[in-house]
């Protein structure tokens, strides 16, 4: 029997720390349910001490998830531990993940603590976490730049205090695979009680080595990998879950372990996370990119037609590409709509919410013949955005783009209940539309990103637009979807504007980057 490799997903915590990728409570629950269908072992739902919103999100995920362990992050502080314990109260399988920095630069410059004090805090934090759950994880932050002797000392102490998982993070993505793998092997060999805990790794992608470092660690005895969907995360991101899972699955001749992941849910989960966060997946991204299983070269095409394995080491169907199937049309009834939504992990809180969503579905079905799962996910995302406190709402948009004429746009918005009209010229109809909106809302924000993606195939496909705005150091993403790209663009811009106009509840305490 091969060992089990535990997949610890931190999309909802570390992934959310990508600038502009913040998710609300409802979105976190949707992603958590998708992760549960993926059969992720551990879902790190958030950092309860970071904000009231994070606390509520961890609570909501705890109540919604039954199959996976639900984890909350906490610094090695009593207040953080207690906050995490309270947020996890409704969880069927709770875990507290506590951490403290152990590298000389972090202890001296950030914590201003001696090594003895750091060990004392770590032990106290683990013991306090054990009051709430027997499943306690400990991370020595910036382990990749920590002194090995000190790592051995603090890890031995926290295992003795009750930690059941020891996570070794390469916090700044500094390590190389051969040295990181060797570090894991030496720690397991040198620490007397290493057999009492599962060793884990959490690698950042600053040098593009997060997956390579994680796999090197697995080959040297790590049996948990912390990763995110699409490699989402701070700076250059984290190890990509889909790449870790499929590397281990594909190379069973090398790896002495395997995962329990339902790989057919990888692509649907990837698309959901991309849609909610507004971070598009690059076409050449491994496993989940649109071109991952495309063959342009004539030699490759000939080989695949004769025998798939000549140029394909995985089947597209095995990671969920065949899941993009038409499920509903304009003649579909309310019950069929509700049933498919339930299969996608979407439940409606009331008949009124169902009726509203069904009305949107019928409106969309009149515009396009085939409705795919991705269309339904986008429809629900839009409904959630509009359910939030909207100070600005699009009422009407008219554009003119005659050949040889300067494009113009006229827009009607409802701002704090008052109807206002504006117009503007631009280099194109989208530019004119966004300028007309800005002439009324006056945010003064800088547009950092404008991205358009087709949600499904066909000329009648919905376009999904993502915009990223920045103002006074605050970055927000906005998303909008419509069969008309100009309207989708206006929706996305207004979604971002409403986020800018809302007070930010989310603040990450210093040192949250494990």
GROMACS .gro file of N, CA, C and O in nm, residues 254-308:
model
  220
  254UNK      N    1   0.757   0.684  -0.976
  254UNK     CA    2   0.859   0.756  -0.897
  254UNK      C    3   0.811   0.786  -0.756
  254UNK      O    4   0.888   0.771  -0.659
  255UNK      N    5   0.685   0.826  -0.742
  255UNK     CA    6   0.636   0.870  -0.611
  255UNK      C    7   0.583   0.753  -0.529
  255UNK      O    8   0.502   0.673  -0.578
  256UNK      N    9   0.624   0.745  -0.402
  256UNK     CA   10   0.580   0.636  -0.314
  256UNK      C   11   0.448   0.666  -0.245
  256UNK      O   12   0.416   0.609  -0.141
  257UNK      N   13   0.371   0.758  -0.301
  257UNK     CA   14   0.245   0.800  -0.238
  257UNK      C   15   0.148   0.841  -0.348
  257UNK      O   16   0.185   0.854  -0.464
  258UNK      N   17   0.021   0.864  -0.309
  258UNK     CA   18  -0.080   0.910  -0.404
  258UNK      C   19  -0.184   0.990  -0.328
  258UNK      O   20  -0.194   0.982  -0.204
  259UNK      N   21  -0.265   1.067  -0.402
  259UNK     CA   22  -0.368   1.150  -0.339
  259UNK      C   23  -0.504   1.085  -0.357
  259UNK      O   24  -0.520   0.991  -0.436
  260UNK      N   25  -0.604   1.137  -0.286
  260UNK     CA   26  -0.741   1.090  -0.304
  260UNK      C   27  -0.822   1.188  -0.388
  260UNK      O   28  -0.945   1.180  -0.396
  261UNK      N   29  -0.756   1.283  -0.453
  261UNK     CA   30  -0.825   1.388  -0.528
  261UNK      C   31  -0.908   1.330  -0.642
  261UNK      O   32  -0.864   1.242  -0.716
  262UNK      N   33  -1.030   1.383  -0.657
  262UNK     CA   34  -1.116   1.351  -0.770
  262UNK      C   35  -1.074   1.441  -0.886
  262UNK      O   36  -1.121   1.553  -0.901
  263UNK      N   37  -0.983   1.392  -0.967
  263UNK     CA   38  -0.918   1.477  -1.067
  263UNK      C   39  -1.014   1.534  -1.170
  263UNK      O   40  -0.986   1.638  -1.231
  264UNK      N   41  -1.128   1.470  -1.192
  264UNK     CA   42  -1.224   1.521  -1.290
  264UNK      C   43  -1.287   1.653  -1.247
  264UNK      O   44  -1.352   1.721  -1.328
  265UNK      N   45  -1.268   1.691  -1.120
  265UNK     CA   46  -1.321   1.818  -1.072
  265UNK      C   47  -1.217   1.930  -1.079
  265UNK      O   48  -1.244   2.044  -1.040
  266UNK      N   49  -1.097   1.900  -1.131
  266UNK     CA   50  -0.990   2.001  -1.133
  266UNK      C   51  -1.025   2.119  -1.222
  266UNK      O   52  -1.018   2.236  -1.180
  267UNK      N   53  -1.063   2.094  -1.347
  267UNK     CA   54  -1.092   2.203  -1.439
  267UNK      C   55  -1.215   2.285  -1.395
  267UNK      O   56  -1.209   2.409  -1.393
  268UNK      N   57  -1.328   2.221  -1.356
  268UNK     CA   58  -1.441   2.302  -1.306
  268UNK      C   59  -1.403   2.389  -1.187
  268UNK      O   60  -1.446   2.505  -1.179
  269UNK      N   61  -1.322   2.336  -1.095
  269UNK     CA   62  -1.280   2.413  -0.978
  269UNK      C   63  -1.190   2.529  -1.020
  269UNK      O   64  -1.202   2.641  -0.970
  270UNK      N   65  -1.101   2.502  -1.114
  270UNK     CA   66  -1.012   2.607  -1.165
  270UNK      C   67  -1.092   2.721  -1.226
  270UNK      O   68  -1.063   2.840  -1.202
  271UNK      N   69  -1.193   2.687  -1.306
  271UNK     CA   70  -1.274   2.791  -1.372
  271UNK      C   71  -1.354   2.871  -1.270
  271UNK      O   72  -1.371   2.993  -1.285
  272UNK      N   73  -1.403   2.805  -1.166
  272UNK     CA   74  -1.479   2.875  -1.063
  272UNK      C   75  -1.390   2.976  -0.990
  272UNK      O   76  -1.429   3.092  -0.969
  273UNK      N   77  -1.272   2.932  -0.950
  273UNK     CA   78  -1.180   3.021  -0.877
  273UNK      C   79  -1.139   3.138  -0.966
  273UNK      O   80  -1.134   3.254  -0.922
  274UNK      N   81  -1.112   3.111  -1.093
  274UNK     CA   82  -1.075   3.218  -1.186
  274UNK      C   83  -1.188   3.319  -1.201
  274UNK      O   84  -1.165   3.440  -1.200
  275UNK      N   85  -1.310   3.269  -1.211
  275UNK     CA   86  -1.426   3.357  -1.228
  275UNK      C   87  -1.449   3.444  -1.104
  275UNK      O   88  -1.473   3.565  -1.116
  276UNK      N   89  -1.439   3.386  -0.987
  276UNK     CA   90  -1.468   3.460  -0.864
  276UNK      C   91  -1.359   3.560  -0.831
  276UNK      O   92  -1.386   3.673  -0.788
  277UNK      N   93  -1.233   3.522  -0.851
  277UNK     CA   94  -1.122   3.612  -0.815
  277UNK      C   95  -1.090   3.713  -0.923
  277UNK      O   96  -1.028   3.816  -0.897
  278UNK      N   97  -1.132   3.683  -1.048
  278UNK     CA   98  -1.099   3.772  -1.157
  278UNK      C   99  -0.957   3.755  -1.208
  278UNK      O  100  -0.905   3.841  -1.278
  279UNK      N  101  -0.893   3.643  -1.173
  279UNK     CA  102  -0.758   3.614  -1.221
  279UNK      C  103  -0.767   3.509  -1.333
  279UNK      O  104  -0.779   3.391  -1.306
  280UNK      N  105  -0.761   3.552  -1.460
  280UNK     CA  106  -0.773   3.457  -1.571
  280UNK      C  107  -0.658   3.356  -1.571
  280UNK      O  108  -0.547   3.385  -1.527
  281UNK      N  109  -0.685   3.237  -1.622
  281UNK     CA  110  -0.582   3.134  -1.636
  281UNK      C  111  -0.516   3.150  -1.772
  281UNK      O  112  -0.584   3.155  -1.874
  282UNK      N  113  -0.384   3.160  -1.773
  282UNK     CA  114  -0.313   3.177  -1.900
  282UNK      C  115  -0.335   3.054  -1.988
  282UNK      O  116  -0.341   2.940  -1.938
  283UNK      N  117  -0.346   3.071  -2.119
  283UNK     CA  118  -0.377   2.958  -2.208
  283UNK      C  119  -0.276   2.844  -2.200
  283UNK      O  120  -0.314   2.728  -2.214
  284UNK      N  121  -0.147   2.876  -2.177
  284UNK     CA  122  -0.046   2.770  -2.173
  284UNK      C  123  -0.018   2.721  -2.032
  284UNK      O  124   0.083   2.655  -2.008
  285UNK      N  125  -0.110   2.749  -1.938
  285UNK     CA  126  -0.094   2.699  -1.801
  285UNK      C  127  -0.109   2.546  -1.800
  285UNK      O  128  -0.200   2.492  -1.863
  286UNK      N  129  -0.018   2.479  -1.730
  286UNK     CA  130  -0.024   2.333  -1.723
  286UNK      C  131  -0.158   2.287  -1.666
  286UNK      O  132  -0.214   2.349  -1.577
  287UNK      N  133  -0.211   2.181  -1.717
  287UNK     CA  134  -0.332   2.109  -1.674
  287UNK      C  135  -0.460   2.186  -1.704
  287UNK      O  136  -0.552   2.132  -1.765
  288UNK      N  137  -0.472   2.312  -1.659
  288UNK     CA  138  -0.599   2.383  -1.667
  288UNK      C  139  -0.601   2.494  -1.771
  288UNK      O  140  -0.704   2.560  -1.789
  289UNK      N  141  -0.491   2.518  -1.841
  289UNK     CA  142  -0.490   2.619  -1.946
  289UNK      C  143  -0.565   2.570  -2.069
  289UNK      O  144  -0.571   2.450  -2.097
  290UNK      N  145  -0.621   2.664  -2.145
  290UNK     CA  146  -0.701   2.627  -2.263
  290UNK      C  147  -0.620   2.549  -2.365
  290UNK      O  148  -0.675   2.468  -2.441
  291UNK      N  149  -0.489   2.571  -2.370
  291UNK     CA  150  -0.405   2.502  -2.468
  291UNK      C  151  -0.335   2.378  -2.412
  291UNK      O  152  -0.252   2.319  -2.481
  292UNK      N  153  -0.366   2.342  -2.289
  292UNK     CA  154  -0.292   2.234  -2.222
  292UNK      C  155  -0.298   2.102  -2.299
  292UNK      O  156  -0.205   2.022  -2.294
  293UNK      N  157  -0.408   2.081  -2.371
  293UNK     CA  158  -0.422   1.955  -2.446
  293UNK      C  159  -0.443   1.981  -2.595
  293UNK      O  160  -0.496   1.898  -2.668
  294UNK      N  161  -0.402   2.101  -2.642
  294UNK     CA  162  -0.414   2.137  -2.783
  294UNK      C  163  -0.284   2.101  -2.856
  294UNK      O  164  -0.175   2.113  -2.799
  295UNK      N  165  -0.297   2.060  -2.981
  295UNK     CA  166  -0.180   2.022  -3.060
  295UNK      C  167  -0.181   2.100  -3.192
  295UNK      O  168  -0.268   2.080  -3.276
  296UNK      N  169  -0.082   2.188  -3.210
  296UNK     CA  170  -0.074   2.271  -3.330
  296UNK      C  171   0.019   2.208  -3.433
  296UNK      O  172  -0.010   2.208  -3.552
  297UNK      N  173   0.131   2.154  -3.388
  297UNK     CA  174   0.229   2.098  -3.480
  297UNK      C  175   0.170   1.980  -3.557
  297UNK      O  176   0.103   1.893  -3.502
  298UNK      N  177   0.199   1.977  -3.688
  298UNK     CA  178   0.150   1.867  -3.771
  298UNK      C  179   0.203   1.733  -3.727
  298UNK      O  180   0.132   1.632  -3.728
  299UNK      N  181   0.329   1.731  -3.685
  299UNK     CA  182   0.390   1.607  -3.637
  299UNK      C  183   0.317   1.558  -3.512
  299UNK      O  184   0.284   1.440  -3.498
  300UNK      N  185   0.288   1.653  -3.420
  300UNK     CA  186   0.217   1.617  -3.297
  300UNK      C  187   0.077   1.567  -3.329
  300UNK      O  188   0.029   1.467  -3.273
  301UNK      N  189   0.007   1.638  -3.418
  301UNK     CA  190  -0.129   1.599  -3.453
  301UNK      C  191  -0.132   1.459  -3.513
  301UNK      O  192  -0.218   1.376  -3.479
  302UNK      N  193  -0.038   1.431  -3.602
  302UNK     CA  194  -0.032   1.300  -3.665
  302UNK      C  195  -0.009   1.190  -3.561
  302UNK      O  196  -0.074   1.086  -3.563
  303UNK      N  197   0.084   1.219  -3.469
  303UNK     CA  198   0.115   1.121  -3.365
  303UNK      C  199  -0.003   1.093  -3.275
  303UNK      O  200  -0.035   0.977  -3.244
  304UNK      N  201  -0.074   1.200  -3.233
  304UNK     CA  202  -0.189   1.185  -3.143
  304UNK      C  203  -0.302   1.109  -3.212
  304UNK      O  204  -0.370   1.027  -3.149
  305UNK      N  205  -0.324   1.137  -3.340
  305UNK     CA  206  -0.429   1.067  -3.414
  305UNK      C  207  -0.400   0.917  -3.423
  305UNK      O  208  -0.491   0.835  -3.418
  306UNK      N  209  -0.272   0.884  -3.435
  306UNK     CA  210  -0.235   0.743  -3.446
  306UNK      C  211  -0.236   0.673  -3.311
  306UNK      O  212  -0.278   0.558  -3.298
  307UNK      N  213  -0.187   0.745  -3.209
  307UNK     CA  214  -0.182   0.688  -3.074
  307UNK      C  215  -0.165   0.803  -2.974
  307UNK      O  216  -0.062   0.871  -2.974
  308UNK      N  217  -0.267   0.828  -2.890
  308UNK     CA  218  -0.268   0.946  -2.803
  308UNK      C  219  -0.144   0.960  -2.718
  308UNK      O  220  -0.095   1.070  -2.693
   0.00000   0.00000   0.00000
